[in-house]
Amino acid sequence: MSGSRIVALGHYQPPKVLSNDDLAALVDTDDEWIRTRVGIRTRHIAEGETLVDLAAEAAQKALANSGRTAEEIDLVVVATCTAIERSPNTAAAVAARLGVRSPAAYDINTVCSGFSYALATADHAIRAGAARRALVIGAERMSDTLDWTDRSTCVIFGDGAGAAVVEAQEDDAEPGIGPVVWGSEPEKGDAVVITGWDPVISQKGQSVFRWATTQLAPLAREACERAGIDPAELKGFVPHQANLRIIDAIAKKLGLADAVVARDVVDSGNTSAASIPLAFSKLVERGELSPGDPVLLFGFGGGLAYAGQVVRCP
Ligand SMILES: CC(C)(COP(=O)(O)OP(=O)(O)OC[C@H]1O[C@@H](n2cnc3c(N)ncnc32)[C@H](O)[C@@H]1OP(=O)(O)O)[C@@H](O)C(=O)NCCC(=O)NCCS
């Protein structure tokens, strides 16, 4: 097996939108602080919808866009750090909702880098012959972890989901999902914390910011090297959507030439493991990327973990 490729993407966001002015009515903040420090204008917040609802909606759209059916899926992987139910896991619940029959189904939690981890494990399973066609989903209800009186976090995060249909390629095809570069700095794990049965997120914002803007560009570059592509040849760069200043700093260090850079954080906030497939799916839907375009995905955050790979646009 020569590898796997993304056949289609889909995304879903809950309809309720919170603006910066809405948040300024709750905590001591203002639109200008949020826009200049983080780049966010709005974020979507789930009300009646569960994590499984968000994930299933995105997966359903990806399936519809792929032209494949639920019966053809044999692996479901969900990247999330906001699953409340331990059993069944989110992947099994989504599979049941969609009518996927007897899939391997598991959740992955590497927080904001989760989608790139999940995509890598699906690619590896397909290469190993353990699966042929996968649904890979990033889904979060970050609002469940927010303290709405803490201005340092409640303005940053949002809810949503994105999904990809991934399938095996013919032996002689160029791999549509490049080698993953992944790892973590566990000694820095206390920089992003979500703990307890009623979890509340807290972070050392400046430490994460420094780490992201100084340590990650060489790792993102390595993902390009391993795929045999120069960053200047990329048509798209879809990093984790944490902060516009982080996105622009990494993009600048990479030396991109004419790549579209995802900046969905502006509209959606930080949706952790959902942010990459959400932003990628929107770029494809808007026609800003074309089939076959090389696109660098790069996730980073809690852990502190990171993962990235070059993929071919569906
Ligand atoms: C969180 C982040 C936006 C904060 O921006 P910052 O420029 O580092 O701001 P600081 O934390 O130094 O705070 C500066 C001041 O703004 C204040 N502040 C914090 N949140 C605020 C808000 N929403 N509105 C207004 N003021 C705010 C702080 O209290 C502080 O005030 P002080 O100087 O009086 O003490 C930024 O550090 C960041 O994006 N870090 C990376 C986070 C990340 O990527 N996390 C990944 C999680 S997966």
Tab-separated table of C-alpha atoms and ligand atoms in Angstrom:
chain	number	residue	atom	x	y	z
A	1	MET	CA	0.000	0.000	0.000
A	2	SER	CA	1.518	3.317	-1.023
A	3	GLY	CA	-0.407	5.321	1.520
A	4	SER	CA	-3.630	7.191	1.948
A	5	ARG	CA	-5.246	10.437	0.904
A	6	ILE	CA	-7.945	12.804	2.069
A	7	VAL	CA	-10.922	12.380	-0.263
A	8	ALA	CA	-13.183	15.055	1.221
A	9	LEU	CA	-13.645	17.387	4.161
A	10	GLY	CA	-16.637	18.724	6.086
A	11	HIS	CA	-17.231	21.003	9.029
A	12	TYR	CA	-19.900	22.161	11.422
A	13	GLN	CA	-20.246	25.015	13.891
A	14	PRO	CA	-23.150	25.614	16.270
A	15	PRO	CA	-25.322	28.574	15.216
A	16	LYS	CA	-24.887	30.698	18.331
A	17	VAL	CA	-22.180	33.357	17.762
A	18	LEU	CA	-20.587	35.379	20.568
A	19	SER	CA	-18.947	38.665	19.587
A	20	ASN	CA	-16.219	40.442	21.517
A	21	ASP	CA	-18.800	42.997	22.589
A	22	ASP	CA	-20.979	40.174	23.980
A	23	LEU	CA	-18.004	39.078	26.102
A	24	ALA	CA	-17.293	42.645	27.198
A	25	ALA	CA	-20.726	42.518	28.843
A	26	LEU	CA	-19.595	39.507	30.906
A	27	VAL	CA	-15.976	40.307	31.855
A	28	ASP	CA	-13.622	43.280	31.958
A	29	THR	CA	-12.419	43.127	28.354
A	30	ASP	CA	-12.946	44.936	25.074
A	31	ASP	CA	-13.006	44.305	21.364
A	32	GLU	CA	-9.705	46.056	20.740
A	33	TRP	CA	-7.749	44.027	23.334
A	34	ILE	CA	-9.050	40.751	21.954
A	35	ARG	CA	-8.478	41.687	18.303
A	36	THR	CA	-4.968	43.028	18.801
A	37	ARG	CA	-3.692	40.338	21.232
A	38	VAL	CA	-5.401	37.265	19.792
A	39	GLY	CA	-7.041	38.280	16.506
A	40	ILE	CA	-10.480	36.902	17.344
A	41	ARG	CA	-13.703	38.713	16.387
A	42	THR	CA	-16.301	35.983	16.997
A	43	ARG	CA	-16.598	32.409	18.234
A	44	HIS	CA	-19.413	29.821	18.014
A	45	ILE	CA	-20.790	28.364	21.234
A	46	ALA	CA	-22.857	25.158	21.483
A	47	GLU	CA	-26.022	25.391	23.539
A	48	GLY	CA	-28.244	22.313	23.149
A	49	GLU	CA	-25.739	20.395	21.030
A	50	THR	CA	-23.437	17.747	22.469
A	51	LEU	CA	-19.893	16.974	21.398
A	52	VAL	CA	-21.226	13.954	19.497
A	53	ASP	CA	-23.774	16.167	17.709
A	54	LEU	CA	-20.981	18.484	16.502
A	55	ALA	CA	-18.706	15.609	15.449
A	56	ALA	CA	-21.498	13.702	13.673
A	57	GLU	CA	-22.633	16.780	11.727
A	58	ALA	CA	-19.102	17.428	10.448
A	59	ALA	CA	-18.565	13.752	9.635
A	60	GLN	CA	-21.875	13.551	7.793
A	61	LYS	CA	-20.862	16.505	5.619
A	62	ALA	CA	-17.443	15.018	4.887
A	63	LEU	CA	-19.094	11.728	3.902
A	64	ALA	CA	-21.593	13.529	1.654
A	65	ASN	CA	-18.777	15.504	0.019
A	66	SER	CA	-16.800	12.285	-0.537
A	67	GLY	CA	-19.580	10.411	-2.323
A	68	ARG	CA	-18.831	7.430	-0.063
A	69	THR	CA	-21.361	5.831	2.263
A	70	ALA	CA	-21.209	5.033	5.971
A	71	GLU	CA	-21.108	1.300	5.133
A	72	GLU	CA	-17.783	1.845	3.349
A	73	ILE	CA	-16.067	3.232	6.494
A	74	ASP	CA	-14.091	0.776	8.624
A	75	LEU	CA	-12.245	3.162	10.980
A	76	VAL	CA	-13.485	6.163	12.966
A	77	VAL	CA	-11.028	8.324	14.921
A	78	VAL	CA	-12.079	11.366	16.930
A	79	ALA	CA	-9.554	13.862	18.269
A	80	THR	CA	-10.977	15.714	21.241
A	81	CYS	CA	-10.070	16.924	24.716
A	82	THR	CA	-13.668	17.681	25.738
A	83	ALA	CA	-15.375	14.273	25.781
A	84	ILE	CA	-17.513	13.965	28.911
A	85	GLU	CA	-18.592	10.374	28.273
A	86	ARG	CA	-15.841	7.784	28.803
A	87	SER	CA	-17.924	4.960	27.349
A	88	PRO	CA	-18.976	4.664	24.671
A	89	ASN	CA	-16.191	6.851	23.345
A	90	THR	CA	-17.001	9.707	20.960
A	91	ALA	CA	-15.921	7.728	17.888
A	92	ALA	CA	-18.293	4.850	18.686
A	93	ALA	CA	-21.160	7.265	19.378
A	94	VAL	CA	-20.552	9.031	16.059
A	95	ALA	CA	-20.327	5.688	14.237
A	96	ALA	CA	-23.657	4.615	15.725
A	97	ARG	CA	-25.254	7.931	14.736
A	98	LEU	CA	-24.015	7.664	11.140
A	99	GLY	CA	-24.723	3.964	10.702
A	100	VAL	CA	-21.076	2.934	10.317
A	101	ARG	CA	-21.071	-0.827	10.870
A	102	SER	CA	-18.394	-2.598	12.932
A	103	PRO	CA	-15.620	-0.004	12.574
A	104	ALA	CA	-12.486	0.225	14.651
A	105	ALA	CA	-13.412	3.330	16.678
A	106	TYR	CA	-11.268	5.258	19.096
A	107	ASP	CA	-10.711	8.731	20.538
A	108	ILE	CA	-7.379	10.530	20.719
A	109	ASN	CA	-6.551	13.328	23.113
A	110	THR	CA	-3.479	15.369	22.356
A	111	VAL	CA	-5.444	18.583	22.880
A	112	CYS	CA	-4.855	21.148	20.097
A	113	SER	CA	-2.550	18.935	18.020
A	114	GLY	CA	-5.132	16.121	18.099
A	115	PHE	CA	-6.288	16.240	14.481
A	116	SER	CA	-2.792	15.821	13.036
A	117	TYR	CA	-2.170	12.937	15.462
A	118	ALA	CA	-5.486	11.328	14.486
A	119	LEU	CA	-4.785	11.772	10.777
A	120	ALA	CA	-1.366	10.143	11.220
A	121	THR	CA	-2.781	7.115	13.045
A	122	ALA	CA	-5.440	6.644	10.358
A	123	ASP	CA	-2.763	6.872	7.652
A	124	HIS	CA	-0.611	4.369	9.554
A	125	ALA	CA	-3.546	1.958	9.989
A	126	ILE	CA	-4.273	2.106	6.265
A	127	ARG	CA	-0.602	1.608	5.364
A	128	ALA	CA	-0.494	-1.395	7.690
A	129	GLY	CA	-3.538	-2.913	6.010
A	130	ALA	CA	-5.636	-2.621	9.185
A	131	ALA	CA	-8.185	-0.280	7.564
A	132	ARG	CA	-9.201	0.881	4.099
A	133	ARG	CA	-11.371	3.930	4.620
A	134	ALA	CA	-11.492	6.179	7.695
A	135	LEU	CA	-13.428	9.069	9.118
A	136	VAL	CA	-11.001	11.327	10.964
A	137	ILE	CA	-12.725	13.971	13.068
A	138	GLY	CA	-11.613	16.849	15.285
A	139	ALA	CA	-14.434	18.011	17.562
A	140	GLU	CA	-14.588	20.167	20.672
A	141	ARG	CA	-17.024	21.778	23.062
A	142	MET	CA	-14.383	24.027	24.619
A	143	SER	CA	-17.191	26.040	26.215
A	144	ASP	CA	-17.625	23.161	28.707
A	145	THR	CA	-14.162	23.980	30.070
A	146	LEU	CA	-14.594	27.744	30.352
A	147	ASP	CA	-14.930	29.855	33.448
A	148	TRP	CA	-17.079	32.705	32.112
A	149	THR	CA	-15.657	35.032	34.774
A	150	ASP	CA	-12.029	34.479	33.664
A	151	ARG	CA	-11.240	37.027	30.957
A	152	SER	CA	-7.890	35.411	30.189
A	153	THR	CA	-9.562	32.281	28.785
A	154	CYS	CA	-13.260	32.856	28.069
A	155	VAL	CA	-12.526	35.225	25.179
A	156	ILE	CA	-10.244	32.742	23.412
A	157	PHE	CA	-12.058	29.463	22.869
A	158	GLY	CA	-14.975	28.257	20.747
A	159	ASP	CA	-16.862	25.099	19.771
A	160	GLY	CA	-16.991	23.236	16.467
A	161	ALA	CA	-15.940	20.212	14.453
A	162	GLY	CA	-14.218	19.276	11.218
A	163	ALA	CA	-13.845	15.907	9.534
A	164	ALA	CA	-11.978	14.158	6.740
A	165	VAL	CA	-12.676	10.998	4.789
A	166	VAL	CA	-9.345	9.235	4.308
A	167	GLU	CA	-8.828	6.226	2.083
A	168	ALA	CA	-6.200	3.871	0.747
A	169	GLN	CA	-4.401	4.717	-2.483
A	170	GLU	CA	-3.182	2.521	-5.278
A	171	ASP	CA	0.377	1.248	-4.934
A	172	ASP	CA	1.924	3.584	-7.492
A	173	ALA	CA	0.146	6.780	-6.393
A	174	GLU	CA	2.029	9.599	-4.710
A	175	PRO	CA	0.988	9.554	-1.019
A	176	GLY	CA	-1.729	12.090	-0.270
A	177	ILE	CA	-0.757	12.205	3.407
A	178	GLY	CA	2.917	12.834	4.056
A	179	PRO	CA	5.038	11.568	6.963
A	180	VAL	CA	4.063	12.993	10.322
A	181	VAL	CA	6.485	14.961	12.485
A	182	TRP	CA	5.177	14.632	16.019
A	183	GLY	CA	6.358	14.947	19.572
A	184	SER	CA	5.902	16.814	22.816
A	185	GLU	CA	7.615	18.644	25.617
A	186	PRO	CA	5.941	16.985	28.608
A	187	GLU	CA	8.068	18.877	31.116
A	188	LYS	CA	6.138	21.971	30.009
A	189	GLY	CA	2.764	20.255	30.398
A	190	ASP	CA	1.542	22.589	33.125
A	191	ALA	CA	1.376	25.448	30.600
A	192	VAL	CA	-2.109	24.295	29.502
A	193	VAL	CA	-4.238	22.532	32.127
A	194	ILE	CA	-7.761	21.058	31.935
A	195	THR	CA	-8.303	18.826	34.970
A	196	GLY	CA	-11.001	17.447	37.272
A	197	TRP	CA	-14.523	16.108	36.794
A	198	ASP	CA	-15.879	19.598	36.168
A	199	PRO	CA	-12.844	20.769	34.232
A	200	VAL	CA	-11.833	24.375	33.817
A	201	ILE	CA	-9.091	25.371	31.391
A	202	SER	CA	-6.195	27.512	32.534
A	203	GLN	CA	-2.998	28.371	30.722
A	204	LYS	CA	0.281	30.192	31.035
A	205	GLY	CA	-0.458	32.241	27.946
A	206	GLN	CA	2.922	33.888	27.589
A	207	SER	CA	4.836	30.585	27.991
A	208	VAL	CA	2.739	28.935	25.293
A	209	PHE	CA	3.090	31.987	23.070
A	210	ARG	CA	6.887	31.979	23.423
A	211	TRP	CA	7.100	28.220	22.798
A	212	ALA	CA	4.867	28.428	19.741
A	213	THR	CA	6.643	31.382	18.144
A	214	THR	CA	10.203	30.172	18.793
A	215	GLN	CA	10.177	26.330	18.705
A	216	LEU	CA	7.634	25.252	16.122
A	217	ALA	CA	8.715	26.679	12.760
A	218	PRO	CA	11.703	24.273	12.446
A	219	LEU	CA	9.384	21.331	13.192
A	220	ALA	CA	6.877	22.511	10.593
A	221	ARG	CA	9.761	22.871	8.141
A	222	GLU	CA	10.836	19.300	8.974
A	223	ALA	CA	7.353	18.043	8.040
A	224	CYS	CA	7.877	19.677	4.620
A	225	GLU	CA	11.340	18.139	4.249
A	226	ARG	CA	10.010	14.680	5.096
A	227	ALA	CA	7.374	15.115	2.389
A	228	GLY	CA	10.059	16.208	-0.079
A	229	ILE	CA	8.658	19.692	-0.560
A	230	ASP	CA	10.068	23.162	0.011
A	231	PRO	CA	7.830	25.477	2.094
A	232	ALA	CA	7.941	27.933	-0.814
A	233	GLU	CA	6.097	25.317	-2.915
A	234	LEU	CA	3.196	24.987	-0.467
A	235	LYS	CA	-0.193	26.189	-1.690
A	236	GLY	CA	-1.711	26.169	1.777
A	237	PHE	CA	-0.717	26.397	5.443
A	238	VAL	CA	-3.301	25.353	8.012
A	239	PRO	CA	-1.823	25.650	11.501
A	240	HIS	CA	-3.745	25.237	14.735
A	241	GLN	CA	-5.884	28.349	15.154
A	242	ALA	CA	-4.733	29.603	18.584
A	243	ASN	CA	-3.776	33.202	17.987
A	244	LEU	CA	-3.383	35.262	14.811
A	245	ARG	CA	0.007	36.541	15.963
A	246	ILE	CA	1.278	32.967	16.411
A	247	ILE	CA	-0.059	31.936	12.987
A	248	ASP	CA	1.594	34.897	11.261
A	249	ALA	CA	4.885	34.421	13.131
A	250	ILE	CA	5.193	30.759	12.112
A	251	ALA	CA	4.079	31.506	8.539
A	252	LYS	CA	6.741	34.213	8.238
A	253	LYS	CA	9.507	31.955	9.577
A	254	LEU	CA	8.558	29.196	7.154
A	255	GLY	CA	9.221	31.439	4.133
A	256	LEU	CA	5.978	30.686	2.339
A	257	ALA	CA	5.777	32.106	-1.202
A	258	ASP	CA	2.186	31.963	-2.433
A	259	ALA	CA	0.473	29.763	0.162
A	260	VAL	CA	-2.984	30.571	1.463
A	261	VAL	CA	-2.674	30.827	5.253
A	262	ALA	CA	-5.716	29.753	7.288
A	263	ARG	CA	-6.856	32.531	9.616
A	264	ASP	CA	-10.166	31.076	10.758
A	265	VAL	CA	-9.294	31.965	14.372
A	266	VAL	CA	-10.715	35.409	13.517
A	267	ASP	CA	-14.226	33.985	13.058
A	268	SER	CA	-14.113	30.834	15.164
A	269	GLY	CA	-11.692	31.400	18.039
A	270	ASN	CA	-9.528	28.537	19.273
A	271	THR	CA	-11.435	25.282	18.803
A	272	SER	CA	-8.516	23.059	19.876
A	273	ALA	CA	-8.523	19.727	17.968
A	274	ALA	CA	-11.294	20.964	15.675
A	275	SER	CA	-9.446	24.027	14.453
A	276	ILE	CA	-7.364	22.469	11.667
A	277	PRO	CA	-10.073	20.431	9.892
A	278	LEU	CA	-12.533	23.297	10.397
A	279	ALA	CA	-10.229	25.871	8.831
A	280	PHE	CA	-9.073	23.469	6.070
A	281	SER	CA	-12.633	22.510	5.157
A	282	LYS	CA	-13.640	26.169	4.875
A	283	LEU	CA	-10.708	26.986	2.576
A	284	VAL	CA	-11.660	24.096	0.295
A	285	GLU	CA	-15.357	24.987	0.362
A	286	ARG	CA	-14.557	28.603	-0.609
A	287	GLY	CA	-12.363	27.407	-3.478
A	288	GLU	CA	-9.211	28.973	-2.013
A	289	LEU	CA	-7.398	25.651	-2.418
A	290	SER	CA	-7.610	23.245	-5.347
A	291	PRO	CA	-7.450	19.449	-5.632
A	292	GLY	CA	-3.865	18.207	-5.411
A	293	ASP	CA	-2.500	21.363	-3.782
A	294	PRO	CA	0.199	20.617	-1.186
A	295	VAL	CA	-0.989	21.886	2.196
A	296	LEU	CA	0.926	21.861	5.475
A	297	LEU	CA	-1.167	21.025	8.540
A	298	PHE	CA	0.482	21.787	11.873
A	299	GLY	CA	-1.111	21.334	15.293
A	300	PHE	CA	0.306	22.401	18.643
A	301	GLY	CA	-0.789	23.186	22.167
A	302	GLY	CA	-1.635	21.352	25.397
A	303	GLY	CA	0.830	18.674	26.351
A	304	LEU	CA	2.802	20.541	25.147
A	305	ALA	CA	2.370	18.427	22.043
A	306	TYR	CA	2.747	19.084	18.350
A	307	ALA	CA	2.158	17.203	15.085
A	308	GLY	CA	2.163	18.129	11.445
A	309	GLN	CA	2.184	16.685	7.957
A	310	VAL	CA	1.920	17.811	4.352
A	311	VAL	CA	-1.269	16.591	2.687
A	312	ARG	CA	-2.676	16.896	-0.809
A	313	CYS	CA	-5.860	18.934	-0.943
A	314	PRO	CA	-8.969	16.883	-1.808
B	1	LIG	C1	-3.466	34.265	26.023
B	1	LIG	C2	-2.836	35.448	25.288
B	1	LIG	C3	-3.780	35.937	24.210
B	1	LIG	C4	-2.611	36.578	26.275
B	1	LIG	O1	-1.984	37.666	25.616
B	1	LIG	P1	-0.708	38.352	26.292
B	1	LIG	O2	-0.315	39.419	25.379
B	1	LIG	O3	0.288	37.264	26.574
B	1	LIG	O4	-1.320	38.954	27.613
B	1	LIG	P2	-0.899	38.698	29.132
B	1	LIG	O5	-1.347	37.333	29.561
B	1	LIG	O6	0.540	39.057	29.305
B	1	LIG	O7	-1.771	39.801	29.847
B	1	LIG	C5	-1.514	41.178	29.656
B	1	LIG	C6	-2.548	41.969	30.430
B	1	LIG	O8	-3.828	41.783	29.777
B	1	LIG	C7	-4.782	41.383	30.750
B	1	LIG	N1	-5.801	40.556	30.091
B	1	LIG	C8	-5.848	39.208	29.988
B	1	LIG	N2	-6.931	38.852	29.317
B	1	LIG	C9	-7.571	39.988	28.984
B	1	LIG	C10	-8.755	40.273	28.274
B	1	LIG	N3	-9.524	39.290	27.746
B	1	LIG	N4	-9.124	41.556	28.106
B	1	LIG	C11	-8.385	42.568	28.603
B	1	LIG	N5	-7.242	42.372	29.303
B	1	LIG	C12	-6.848	41.076	29.466
B	1	LIG	C13	-3.988	40.633	31.782
B	1	LIG	O9	-4.690	40.597	33.006
B	1	LIG	C14	-2.750	41.481	31.853
B	1	LIG	O10	-3.028	42.605	32.643
B	1	LIG	P3	-1.902	43.217	33.634
B	1	LIG	O11	-0.781	43.643	32.707
B	1	LIG	O12	-2.620	44.319	34.281
B	1	LIG	O13	-1.508	42.096	34.532
B	1	LIG	C15	-1.498	35.051	24.639
B	1	LIG	O14	-0.527	34.882	25.630
B	1	LIG	C16	-1.600	33.779	23.849
B	1	LIG	O15	-2.306	33.678	22.855
B	1	LIG	N6	-0.850	32.729	24.258
B	1	LIG	C17	-0.876	31.479	23.599
B	1	LIG	C18	-2.047	30.705	24.059
B	1	LIG	C19	-2.169	29.420	23.283
B	1	LIG	O16	-1.788	29.327	22.162
B	1	LIG	N7	-2.707	28.442	23.910
B	1	LIG	C20	-2.872	27.186	23.293
B	1	LIG	C21	-3.919	26.517	24.018
B	1	LIG	S1	-4.283	25.089	23.183
